Short mmCIF file of C-alpha atoms in Angstrom, two decimals:
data_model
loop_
_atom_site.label_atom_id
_atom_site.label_comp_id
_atom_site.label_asym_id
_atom_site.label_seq_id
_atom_site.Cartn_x
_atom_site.Cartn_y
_atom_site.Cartn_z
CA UNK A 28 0.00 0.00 0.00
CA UNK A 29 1.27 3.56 -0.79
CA UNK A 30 2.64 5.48 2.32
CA UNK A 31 -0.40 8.11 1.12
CA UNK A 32 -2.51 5.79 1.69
CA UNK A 33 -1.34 4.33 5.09
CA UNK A 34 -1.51 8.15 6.10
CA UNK A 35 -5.11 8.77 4.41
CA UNK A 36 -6.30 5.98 6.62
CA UNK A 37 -5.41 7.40 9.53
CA UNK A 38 -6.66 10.76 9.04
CA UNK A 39 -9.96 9.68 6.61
CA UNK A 40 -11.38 6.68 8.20
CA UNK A 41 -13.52 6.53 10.82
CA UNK A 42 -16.73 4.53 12.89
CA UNK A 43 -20.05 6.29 13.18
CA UNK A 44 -19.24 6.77 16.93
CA UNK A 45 -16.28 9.33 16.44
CA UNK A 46 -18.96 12.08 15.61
CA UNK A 47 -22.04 12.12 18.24
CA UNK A 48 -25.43 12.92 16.68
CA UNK A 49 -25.21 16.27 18.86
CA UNK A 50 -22.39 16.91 17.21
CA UNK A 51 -23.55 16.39 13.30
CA UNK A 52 -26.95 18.81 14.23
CA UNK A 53 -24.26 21.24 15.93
CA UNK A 54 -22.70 21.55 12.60
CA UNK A 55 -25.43 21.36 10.60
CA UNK A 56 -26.49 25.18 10.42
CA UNK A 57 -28.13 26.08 7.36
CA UNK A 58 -26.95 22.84 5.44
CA UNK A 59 -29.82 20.90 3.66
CA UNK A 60 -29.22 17.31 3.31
CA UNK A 61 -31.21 15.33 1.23
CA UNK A 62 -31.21 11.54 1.41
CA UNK A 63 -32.34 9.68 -1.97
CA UNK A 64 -32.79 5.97 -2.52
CA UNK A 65 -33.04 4.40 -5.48
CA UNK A 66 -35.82 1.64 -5.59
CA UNK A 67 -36.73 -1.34 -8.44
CA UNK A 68 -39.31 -3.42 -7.03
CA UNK A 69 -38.41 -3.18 -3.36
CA UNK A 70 -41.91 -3.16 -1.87
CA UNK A 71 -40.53 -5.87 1.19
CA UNK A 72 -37.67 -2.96 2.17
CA UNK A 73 -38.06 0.44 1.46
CA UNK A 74 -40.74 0.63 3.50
CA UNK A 75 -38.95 -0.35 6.95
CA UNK A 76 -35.94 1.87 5.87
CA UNK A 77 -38.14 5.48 4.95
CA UNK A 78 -39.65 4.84 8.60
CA UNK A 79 -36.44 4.54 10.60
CA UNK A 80 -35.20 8.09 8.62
CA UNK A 81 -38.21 9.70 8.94
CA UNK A 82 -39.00 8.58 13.06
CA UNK A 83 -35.24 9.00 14.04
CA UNK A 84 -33.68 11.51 11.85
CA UNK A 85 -36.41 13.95 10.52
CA UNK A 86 -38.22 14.70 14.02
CA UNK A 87 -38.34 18.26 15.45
CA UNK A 88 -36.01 16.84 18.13
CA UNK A 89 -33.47 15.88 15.63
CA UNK A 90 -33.97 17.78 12.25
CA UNK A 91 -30.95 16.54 10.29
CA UNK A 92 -32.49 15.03 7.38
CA UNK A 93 -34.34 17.99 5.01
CA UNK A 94 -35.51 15.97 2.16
CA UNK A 95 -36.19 12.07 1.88
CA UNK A 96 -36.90 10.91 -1.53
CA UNK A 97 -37.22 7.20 -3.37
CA UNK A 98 -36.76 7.70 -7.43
CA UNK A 99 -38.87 4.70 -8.13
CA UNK A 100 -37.57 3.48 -11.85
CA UNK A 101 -40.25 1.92 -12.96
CA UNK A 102 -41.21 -0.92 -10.17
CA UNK A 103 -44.15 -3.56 -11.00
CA UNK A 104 -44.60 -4.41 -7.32
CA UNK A 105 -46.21 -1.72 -4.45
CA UNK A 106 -42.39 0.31 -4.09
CA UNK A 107 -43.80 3.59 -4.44
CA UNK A 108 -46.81 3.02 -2.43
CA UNK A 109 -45.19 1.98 0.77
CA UNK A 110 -42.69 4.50 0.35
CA UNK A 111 -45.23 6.86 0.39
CA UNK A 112 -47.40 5.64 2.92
CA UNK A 113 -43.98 5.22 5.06
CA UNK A 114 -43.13 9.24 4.69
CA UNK A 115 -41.26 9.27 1.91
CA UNK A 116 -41.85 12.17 -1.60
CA UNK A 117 -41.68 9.41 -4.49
CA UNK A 118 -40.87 10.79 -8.25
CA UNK A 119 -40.64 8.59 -10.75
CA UNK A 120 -37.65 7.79 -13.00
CA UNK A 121 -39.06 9.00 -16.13
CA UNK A 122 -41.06 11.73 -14.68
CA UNK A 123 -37.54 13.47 -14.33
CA UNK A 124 -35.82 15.06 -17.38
CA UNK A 125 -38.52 14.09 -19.65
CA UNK A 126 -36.97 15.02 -22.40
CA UNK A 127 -34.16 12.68 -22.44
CA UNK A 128 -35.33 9.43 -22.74
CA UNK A 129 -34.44 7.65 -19.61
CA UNK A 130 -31.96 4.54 -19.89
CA UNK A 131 -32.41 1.08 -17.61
CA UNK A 132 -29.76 1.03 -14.39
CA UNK A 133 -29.31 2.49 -10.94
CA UNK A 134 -26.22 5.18 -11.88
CA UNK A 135 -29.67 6.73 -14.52
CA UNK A 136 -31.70 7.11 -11.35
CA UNK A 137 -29.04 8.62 -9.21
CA UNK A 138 -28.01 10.98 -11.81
CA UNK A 139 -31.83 12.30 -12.39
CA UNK A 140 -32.01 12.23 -8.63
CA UNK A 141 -29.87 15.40 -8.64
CA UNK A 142 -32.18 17.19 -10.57
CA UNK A 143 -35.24 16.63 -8.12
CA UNK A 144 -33.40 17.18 -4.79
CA UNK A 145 -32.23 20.72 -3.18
CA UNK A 146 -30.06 19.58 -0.74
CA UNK A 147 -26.15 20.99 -0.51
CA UNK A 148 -25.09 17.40 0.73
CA UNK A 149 -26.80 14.50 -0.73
CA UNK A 150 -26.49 11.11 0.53
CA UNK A 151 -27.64 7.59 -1.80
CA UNK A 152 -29.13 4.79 0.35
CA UNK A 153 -29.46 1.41 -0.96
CA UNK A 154 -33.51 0.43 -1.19
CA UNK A 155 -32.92 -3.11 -0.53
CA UNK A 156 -31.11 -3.03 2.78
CA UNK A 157 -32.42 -5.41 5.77
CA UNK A 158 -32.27 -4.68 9.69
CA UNK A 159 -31.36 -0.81 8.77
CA UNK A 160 -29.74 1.34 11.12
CA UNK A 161 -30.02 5.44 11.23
CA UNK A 162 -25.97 5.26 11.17
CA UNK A 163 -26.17 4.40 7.46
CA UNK A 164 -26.83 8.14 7.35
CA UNK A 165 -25.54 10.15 9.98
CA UNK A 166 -21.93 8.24 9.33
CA UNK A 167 -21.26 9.38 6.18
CA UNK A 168 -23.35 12.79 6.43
CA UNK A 169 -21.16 13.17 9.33
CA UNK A 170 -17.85 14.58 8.34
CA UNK A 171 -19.34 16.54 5.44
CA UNK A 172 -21.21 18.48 7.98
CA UNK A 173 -18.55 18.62 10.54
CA UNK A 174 -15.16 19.09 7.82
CA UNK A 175 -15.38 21.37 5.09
CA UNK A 176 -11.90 19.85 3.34
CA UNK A 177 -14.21 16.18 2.83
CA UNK A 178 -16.31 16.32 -0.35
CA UNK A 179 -17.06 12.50 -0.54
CA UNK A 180 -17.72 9.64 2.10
CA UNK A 181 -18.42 6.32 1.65
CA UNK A 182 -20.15 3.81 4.21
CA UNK A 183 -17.79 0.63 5.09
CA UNK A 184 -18.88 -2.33 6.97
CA UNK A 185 -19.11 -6.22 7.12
CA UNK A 186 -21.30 -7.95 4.31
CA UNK A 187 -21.91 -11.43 5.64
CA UNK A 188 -23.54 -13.94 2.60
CA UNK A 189 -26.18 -15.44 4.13
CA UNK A 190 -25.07 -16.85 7.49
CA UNK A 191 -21.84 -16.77 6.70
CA UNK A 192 -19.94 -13.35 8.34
CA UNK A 193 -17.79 -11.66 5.63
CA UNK A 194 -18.32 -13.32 2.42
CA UNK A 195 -20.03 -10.69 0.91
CA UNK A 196 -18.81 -8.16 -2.14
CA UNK A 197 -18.11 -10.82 -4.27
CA UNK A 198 -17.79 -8.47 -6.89
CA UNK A 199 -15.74 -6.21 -5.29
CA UNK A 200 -12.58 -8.43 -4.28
CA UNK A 201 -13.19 -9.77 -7.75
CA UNK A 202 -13.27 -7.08 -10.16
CA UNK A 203 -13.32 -3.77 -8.82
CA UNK A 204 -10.30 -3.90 -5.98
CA UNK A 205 -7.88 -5.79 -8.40
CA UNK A 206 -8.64 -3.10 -10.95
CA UNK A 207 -8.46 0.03 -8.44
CA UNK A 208 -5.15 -1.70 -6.52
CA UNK A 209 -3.35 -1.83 -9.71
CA UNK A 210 -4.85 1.11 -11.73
CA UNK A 211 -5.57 3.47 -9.06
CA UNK A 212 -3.85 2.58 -6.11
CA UNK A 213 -4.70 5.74 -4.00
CA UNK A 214 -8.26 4.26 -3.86
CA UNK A 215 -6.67 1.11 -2.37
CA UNK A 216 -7.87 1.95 1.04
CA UNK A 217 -11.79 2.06 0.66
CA UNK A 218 -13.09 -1.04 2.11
CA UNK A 219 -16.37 -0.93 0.53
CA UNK A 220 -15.36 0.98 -3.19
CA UNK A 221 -18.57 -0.75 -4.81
CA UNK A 222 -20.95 -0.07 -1.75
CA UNK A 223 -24.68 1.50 -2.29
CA UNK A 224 -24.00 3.84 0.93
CA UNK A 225 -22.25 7.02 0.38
CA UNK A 226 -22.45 11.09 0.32
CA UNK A 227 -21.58 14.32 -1.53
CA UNK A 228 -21.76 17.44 -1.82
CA UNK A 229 -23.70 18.53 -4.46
CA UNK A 230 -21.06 20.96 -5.93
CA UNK A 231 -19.22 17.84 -6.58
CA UNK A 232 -21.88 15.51 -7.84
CA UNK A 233 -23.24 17.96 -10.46
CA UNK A 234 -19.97 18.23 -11.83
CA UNK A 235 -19.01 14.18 -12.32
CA UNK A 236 -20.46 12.10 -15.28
CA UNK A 237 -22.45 8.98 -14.38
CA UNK A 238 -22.14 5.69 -15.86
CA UNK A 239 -26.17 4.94 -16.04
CA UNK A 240 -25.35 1.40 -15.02
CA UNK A 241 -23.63 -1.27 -12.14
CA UNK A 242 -20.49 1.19 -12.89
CA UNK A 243 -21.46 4.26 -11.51
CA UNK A 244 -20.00 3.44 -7.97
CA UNK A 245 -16.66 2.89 -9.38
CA UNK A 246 -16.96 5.65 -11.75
CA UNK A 247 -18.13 8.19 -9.29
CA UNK A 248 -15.01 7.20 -7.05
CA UNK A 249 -12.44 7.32 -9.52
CA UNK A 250 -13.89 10.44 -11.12
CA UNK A 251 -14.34 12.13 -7.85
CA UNK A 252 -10.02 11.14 -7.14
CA UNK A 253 -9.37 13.33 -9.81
CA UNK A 254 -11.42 15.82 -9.15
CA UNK A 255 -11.08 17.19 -5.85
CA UNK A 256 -8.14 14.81 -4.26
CA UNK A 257 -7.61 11.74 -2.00
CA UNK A 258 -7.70 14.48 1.12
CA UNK A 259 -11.32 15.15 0.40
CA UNK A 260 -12.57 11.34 0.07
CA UNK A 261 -13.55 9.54 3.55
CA UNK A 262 -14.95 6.20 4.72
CA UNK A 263 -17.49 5.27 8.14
CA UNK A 264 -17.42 1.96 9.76
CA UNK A 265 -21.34 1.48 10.12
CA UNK A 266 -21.84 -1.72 11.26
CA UNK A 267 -23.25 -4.42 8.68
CA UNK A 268 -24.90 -4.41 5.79
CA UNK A 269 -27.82 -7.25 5.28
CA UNK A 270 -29.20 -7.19 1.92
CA UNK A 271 -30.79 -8.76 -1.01
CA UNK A 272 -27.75 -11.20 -2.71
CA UNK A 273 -28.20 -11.41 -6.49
CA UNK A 274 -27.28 -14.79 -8.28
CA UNK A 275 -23.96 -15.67 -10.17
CA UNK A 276 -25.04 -14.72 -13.85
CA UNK A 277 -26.22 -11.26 -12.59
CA UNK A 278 -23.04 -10.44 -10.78
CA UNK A 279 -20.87 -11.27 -14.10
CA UNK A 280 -22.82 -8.72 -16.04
CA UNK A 281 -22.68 -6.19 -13.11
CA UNK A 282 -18.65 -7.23 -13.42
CA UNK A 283 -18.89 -6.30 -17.14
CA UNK A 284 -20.28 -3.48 -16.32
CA UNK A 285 -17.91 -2.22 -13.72
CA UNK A 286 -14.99 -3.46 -15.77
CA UNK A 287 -15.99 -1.18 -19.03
CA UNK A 288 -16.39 1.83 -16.68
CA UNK A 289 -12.59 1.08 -15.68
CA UNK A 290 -11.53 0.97 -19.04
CA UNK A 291 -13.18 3.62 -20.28
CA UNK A 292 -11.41 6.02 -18.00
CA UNK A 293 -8.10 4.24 -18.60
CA UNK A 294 -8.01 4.74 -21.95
CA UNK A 295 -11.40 6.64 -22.88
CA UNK A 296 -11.67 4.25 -26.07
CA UNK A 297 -14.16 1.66 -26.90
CA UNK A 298 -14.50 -1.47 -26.68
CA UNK A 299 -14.58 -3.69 -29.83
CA UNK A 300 -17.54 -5.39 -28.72
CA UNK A 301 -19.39 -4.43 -25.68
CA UNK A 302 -21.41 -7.88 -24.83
CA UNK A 303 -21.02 -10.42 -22.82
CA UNK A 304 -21.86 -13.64 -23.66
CA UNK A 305 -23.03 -16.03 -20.36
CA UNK A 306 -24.28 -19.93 -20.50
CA UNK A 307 -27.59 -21.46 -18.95
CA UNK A 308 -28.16 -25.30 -19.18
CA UNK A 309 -31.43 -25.92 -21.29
CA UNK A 310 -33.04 -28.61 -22.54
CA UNK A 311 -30.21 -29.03 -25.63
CA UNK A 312 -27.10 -28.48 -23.18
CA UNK A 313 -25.51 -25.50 -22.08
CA UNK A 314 -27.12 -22.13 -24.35
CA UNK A 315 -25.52 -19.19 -24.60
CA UNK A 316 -27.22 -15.75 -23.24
CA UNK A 317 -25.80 -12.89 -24.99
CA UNK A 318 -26.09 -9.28 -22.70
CA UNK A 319 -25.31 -6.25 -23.74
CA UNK A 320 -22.89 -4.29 -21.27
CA UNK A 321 -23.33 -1.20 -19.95
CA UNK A 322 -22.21 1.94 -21.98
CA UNK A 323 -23.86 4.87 -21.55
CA UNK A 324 -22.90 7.55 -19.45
CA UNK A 325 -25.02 10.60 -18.04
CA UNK A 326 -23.26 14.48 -18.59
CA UNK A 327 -22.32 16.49 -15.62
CA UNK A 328 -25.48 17.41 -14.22
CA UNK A 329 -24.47 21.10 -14.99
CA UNK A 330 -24.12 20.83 -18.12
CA UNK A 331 -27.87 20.29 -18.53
CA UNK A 332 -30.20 23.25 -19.40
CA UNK A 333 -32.85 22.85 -16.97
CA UNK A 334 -30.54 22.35 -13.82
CA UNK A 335 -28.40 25.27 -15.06
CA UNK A 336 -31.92 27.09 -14.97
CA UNK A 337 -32.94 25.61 -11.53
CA UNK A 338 -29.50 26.90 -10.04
CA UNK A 339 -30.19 30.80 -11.61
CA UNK A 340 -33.87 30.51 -10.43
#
């Protein structure tokens, strides 16, 4: 590990419990902090996790949280109703930016998110995330509110795989830490670089593409490296993270994924052929599947016309 990094651990990583909740509304002022999750079909979830924000973090006793939206993107089960009967504003995916036809994956929602939200320090939670805790926030809202040199913090903690304790991120000491190790090796030191949990400031996020895909994690990381600095990028232990696991075939195309938004910013050039090609057993053998990767990536959020006209308004 680089001796910048040994150092940047010491001075940017820290537990939820090194800043008390009196001390985050202390700091707080006149920030607005807006929470968004992004939601497919996560009626069994989203419900529990708008409830604990909204009892514990957006009371008149403890007013941290300004805005709590779920960009529903395009859900065929009850999502958006029990995130609204749970407290939560709910806009849907292609109600936002109408205009530009929206494009399937999470890094589309969270981009469009920015354009529906007012707060100067926005913070992405994960829709799908069981036995939620309040310090999913406050952790990485934390130092944004209480350091004005971080720009960007990112939630770490233990992903156990069913009953198993830290066999989780499968993806992640797969693909994405080989890749940021040897191409990026400032970024060595995030435990969780692929993790749903993390927070911004919005003069940052408008400014950083997003890859409308499984890459935008990785993407906003790397991009946000070069943008501002190692210095201004931070990680919370919060605990653990119980979630929804997905199945083999979908984590190689979220590799894919990840792997092309990597390459593109090594190289910015294109791959020959952006598929990937996976195999089922059917009733004649193994059959291919054949899926395209994702490609696409979202502007800076300034450069659009109707946020530049939402910021002069």
């Amino acid at each position: 590990m680089l001796e910048e990094v040994e150092r940047w651990l010491d001075r940017r990583s820290w537990s939820v419990a090194d800043r008390p909740l009196e001390r985050i509304l202390a700091a707080k002022r006149n920030t607005r902090v807006s929470v968004v999750l992004p939601a497919l079909n996560e009626e069994a979830t989203v419900g529990d996790i708008v409830s604990v924000i909204r009892r514990e973090l957006m009371s008149e006793a403890v007013p941290l949280v300004d805005e709590l939206v779920v960009i529903d993107s395009g859900s065929t089960d009850r999502t958006a109703e029990v995130a609204a009967t749970a407290g939560a504003r709910v806009v849907a995916r292609d109600a936002v930016l109408p205009r530009i036809p929206a494009l399937p994956g999470k890094g589309e929602v969270l981009w469009r998110s920015l354009m529906v939200t007012s707060g100067d320090v926005v913070c992405f939670v994960d829709a799908d995330l069981r036995d939620f805790s309040a310090d999913f926030v406050t952790g990485i809202v934390g130092p944004l509110l209480t350091d004005p040199d971080v720009d960007f913090v990112k939630a770490m903690y233990d992903r156990p795989f069913g009953d198993t304790p830290g066999q989780g991120g499968r993806v992640t000491e797969l693909v994405a830490r080989p890749l940021l190790n040897l191409h990026w090796p400032q970024l060595a030191g995030f435990v969780q670089p692929l993790g749903g949990e993390y927070a911004a400031r919005r003069s940052l996020l408008e400014r950083l593409p997003f890859p409308v895909g499984y890459g935008v994690e990785l993407g906003l990381l790397v991009d946000a490296l070069h943008t501002v600095g190692l210095d201004a990028l931070a990680q919370v232990d919060v605990g653990v993270r119980k979630h929804r696991h997905q199945d083999g075939q979908a984590l190689g195309r979220m590799a894919a994924a990840i792997y092309r938004t990597a390459q593109l910013r090594l190289s910015r050039g294109h791959l020959v052929r952006p598929r990937l090609t996976q195999f089922e057993r059917g009733e004649k053998g193994f059959e291919p599947r054949t899926h395209a990767v994702d490609t696409e990536e979202r502007p800076p959020m300034i450069e659009i016309a109707e946020y530049a006209r939402r910021r002069v308004a």
